[in-house]
């Protein structure tokens, strides 16, 4: 195993910035990494404003992440806040749509606009 591969196991995949209310999700997220996202997601529940989920560096996700985000969205909605999904890559956006996360009342997907032709 290379040094970079070894270190990547310890880099945070999910982190929460309390001051900005930004939950950053990066790398590869699936059921095997779900335990590493529990603490940042729990911290996001205490946010006093809408929570932004920065998905711009997320390369792979499975439905387990979408389920966790749906649960977070529902709990935030109970406190009058929303979950803003920012800059998902196209394949992640398809997963969001496939599982219906974007249809929850407290979820808004913020994607960059395509360049004009």
mmCIF file of C-alpha atoms in Angstrom:
data_model
loop_
_atom_site.group_PDB
_atom_site.id
_atom_site.type_symbol
_atom_site.label_atom_id
_atom_site.label_comp_id
_atom_site.label_asym_id
_atom_site.label_seq_id
_atom_site.Cartn_x
_atom_site.Cartn_y
_atom_site.Cartn_z
ATOM 1 C CA UNK A 1 0.000 0.000 0.000
ATOM 2 C CA UNK A 2 1.320 3.424 -0.924
ATOM 3 C CA UNK A 3 1.695 6.186 1.646
ATOM 4 C CA UNK A 4 -1.049 8.227 -0.058
ATOM 5 C CA UNK A 5 -3.440 5.278 -0.022
ATOM 6 C CA UNK A 6 -2.658 4.638 3.635
ATOM 7 C CA UNK A 7 -3.223 8.264 4.599
ATOM 8 C CA UNK A 8 -6.473 8.526 2.648
ATOM 9 C CA UNK A 9 -7.985 6.035 5.082
ATOM 10 C CA UNK A 10 -7.621 8.632 7.832
ATOM 11 C CA UNK A 11 -8.648 11.774 5.981
ATOM 12 C CA UNK A 12 -12.166 12.934 6.817
ATOM 13 C CA UNK A 13 -14.682 11.958 4.173
ATOM 14 C CA UNK A 14 -17.390 14.016 5.836
ATOM 15 C CA UNK A 15 -16.767 17.123 7.932
ATOM 16 C CA UNK A 16 -18.997 19.849 9.338
ATOM 17 C CA UNK A 17 -18.084 23.517 9.656
ATOM 18 C CA UNK A 18 -20.294 24.843 12.454
ATOM 19 C CA UNK A 19 -19.669 28.527 11.687
ATOM 20 C CA UNK A 20 -20.690 28.210 8.026
ATOM 21 C CA UNK A 21 -23.182 25.350 8.537
ATOM 22 C CA UNK A 22 -21.481 23.446 5.711
ATOM 23 C CA UNK A 23 -21.322 19.666 5.634
ATOM 24 C CA UNK A 24 -18.559 18.642 3.214
ATOM 25 C CA UNK A 25 -18.769 15.177 1.683
ATOM 26 C CA UNK A 26 -15.840 14.020 -0.430
ATOM 27 C CA UNK A 27 -14.214 10.965 -1.910
ATOM 28 C CA UNK A 28 -16.128 7.686 -1.913
ATOM 29 C CA UNK A 29 -19.069 7.299 0.454
ATOM 30 C CA UNK A 30 -20.859 4.019 0.946
ATOM 31 C CA UNK A 31 -22.192 1.755 3.660
ATOM 32 C CA UNK A 32 -18.687 0.833 4.815
ATOM 33 C CA UNK A 33 -17.851 4.474 5.588
ATOM 34 C CA UNK A 34 -21.193 5.303 7.211
ATOM 35 C CA UNK A 35 -19.725 5.245 10.719
ATOM 36 C CA UNK A 36 -17.313 8.026 9.799
ATOM 37 C CA UNK A 37 -20.149 10.373 8.832
ATOM 38 C CA UNK A 38 -22.243 9.979 11.995
ATOM 39 C CA UNK A 39 -20.456 12.607 14.098
ATOM 40 C CA UNK A 40 -20.460 15.369 11.411
ATOM 41 C CA UNK A 41 -24.111 14.672 10.577
ATOM 42 C CA UNK A 42 -25.006 14.814 14.273
ATOM 43 C CA UNK A 43 -23.195 18.153 14.527
ATOM 44 C CA UNK A 44 -25.204 19.441 11.565
ATOM 45 C CA UNK A 45 -28.407 18.786 13.500
ATOM 46 C CA UNK A 46 -27.432 21.534 15.932
ATOM 47 C CA UNK A 47 -27.123 24.147 13.165
ATOM 48 C CA UNK A 48 -29.136 27.299 13.735
ATOM 49 C CA UNK A 49 -29.647 27.899 10.005
ATOM 50 C CA UNK A 50 -30.034 25.963 6.770
ATOM 51 C CA UNK A 51 -27.317 23.358 6.268
ATOM 52 C CA UNK A 52 -25.367 23.336 3.003
ATOM 53 C CA UNK A 53 -24.060 19.940 1.896
ATOM 54 C CA UNK A 54 -21.059 20.504 -0.367
ATOM 55 C CA UNK A 55 -20.986 17.534 -2.754
ATOM 56 C CA UNK A 56 -18.517 18.992 -5.267
ATOM 57 C CA UNK A 57 -15.701 16.608 -4.220
ATOM 58 C CA UNK A 58 -17.865 13.514 -3.843
ATOM 59 C CA UNK A 59 -16.724 10.952 -6.410
ATOM 60 C CA UNK A 60 -18.930 8.005 -5.472
ATOM 61 C CA UNK A 61 -21.946 7.490 -3.249
ATOM 62 C CA UNK A 62 -24.383 4.703 -2.637
ATOM 63 C CA UNK A 63 -27.963 4.961 -1.355
ATOM 64 C CA UNK A 64 -26.834 4.718 2.287
ATOM 65 C CA UNK A 65 -25.526 8.295 2.093
ATOM 66 C CA UNK A 66 -28.801 9.469 0.544
ATOM 67 C CA UNK A 67 -30.746 7.822 3.378
ATOM 68 C CA UNK A 68 -28.583 9.597 5.964
ATOM 69 C CA UNK A 69 -29.103 12.918 4.165
ATOM 70 C CA UNK A 70 -32.870 12.306 3.983
ATOM 71 C CA UNK A 71 -32.974 11.670 7.737
ATOM 72 C CA UNK A 72 -30.961 14.832 8.340
ATOM 73 C CA UNK A 73 -33.312 16.811 6.088
ATOM 74 C CA UNK A 74 -36.377 15.581 7.951
ATOM 75 C CA UNK A 75 -34.921 16.458 11.331
ATOM 76 C CA UNK A 76 -33.828 19.895 10.114
ATOM 77 C CA UNK A 77 -37.312 20.494 8.682
ATOM 78 C CA UNK A 78 -38.813 19.833 12.110
ATOM 79 C CA UNK A 79 -36.829 22.888 13.265
ATOM 80 C CA UNK A 80 -37.728 25.066 10.271
ATOM 81 C CA UNK A 81 -34.449 24.576 8.397
ATOM 82 C CA UNK A 82 -33.555 23.176 4.991
ATOM 83 C CA UNK A 83 -30.843 20.979 3.510
ATOM 84 C CA UNK A 84 -29.174 22.551 0.487
ATOM 85 C CA UNK A 85 -27.292 20.062 -1.702
ATOM 86 C CA UNK A 86 -24.579 22.077 -3.452
ATOM 87 C CA UNK A 87 -22.781 21.128 -6.673
ATOM 88 C CA UNK A 88 -23.346 17.389 -6.976
ATOM 89 C CA UNK A 89 -21.492 15.823 -9.871
ATOM 90 C CA UNK A 90 -23.826 14.497 -12.611
ATOM 91 C CA UNK A 91 -23.693 10.861 -11.465
ATOM 92 C CA UNK A 92 -24.352 11.900 -7.855
ATOM 93 C CA UNK A 93 -27.251 14.093 -9.016
ATOM 94 C CA UNK A 94 -28.728 11.050 -10.800
ATOM 95 C CA UNK A 95 -28.527 9.083 -7.546
ATOM 96 C CA UNK A 96 -30.214 11.930 -5.658
ATOM 97 C CA UNK A 97 -33.030 11.868 -8.213
ATOM 98 C CA UNK A 98 -33.217 8.067 -8.352
ATOM 99 C CA UNK A 99 -33.805 7.780 -4.589
ATOM 100 C CA UNK A 100 -36.088 10.847 -4.544
ATOM 101 C CA UNK A 101 -34.057 12.925 -2.092
ATOM 102 C CA UNK A 102 -34.673 16.052 -4.174
ATOM 103 C CA UNK A 103 -38.447 15.657 -3.681
ATOM 104 C CA UNK A 104 -38.371 16.087 0.083
ATOM 105 C CA UNK A 105 -39.931 19.431 1.040
ATOM 106 C CA UNK A 106 -36.870 20.631 2.928
ATOM 107 C CA UNK A 107 -34.284 19.688 0.275
ATOM 108 C CA UNK A 108 -33.019 21.973 -2.469
ATOM 109 C CA UNK A 109 -30.408 20.935 -5.047
ATOM 110 C CA UNK A 110 -28.077 23.752 -6.080
ATOM 111 C CA UNK A 111 -26.189 22.807 -9.227
ATOM 112 C CA UNK A 112 -24.078 24.972 -11.494
ATOM 113 C CA UNK A 113 -25.873 26.125 -14.597
ATOM 114 C CA UNK A 114 -24.671 24.511 -17.836
ATOM 115 C CA UNK A 115 -22.676 26.781 -20.122
ATOM 116 C CA UNK A 116 -24.671 28.251 -23.012
ATOM 117 C CA UNK A 117 -24.162 26.468 -26.318
#
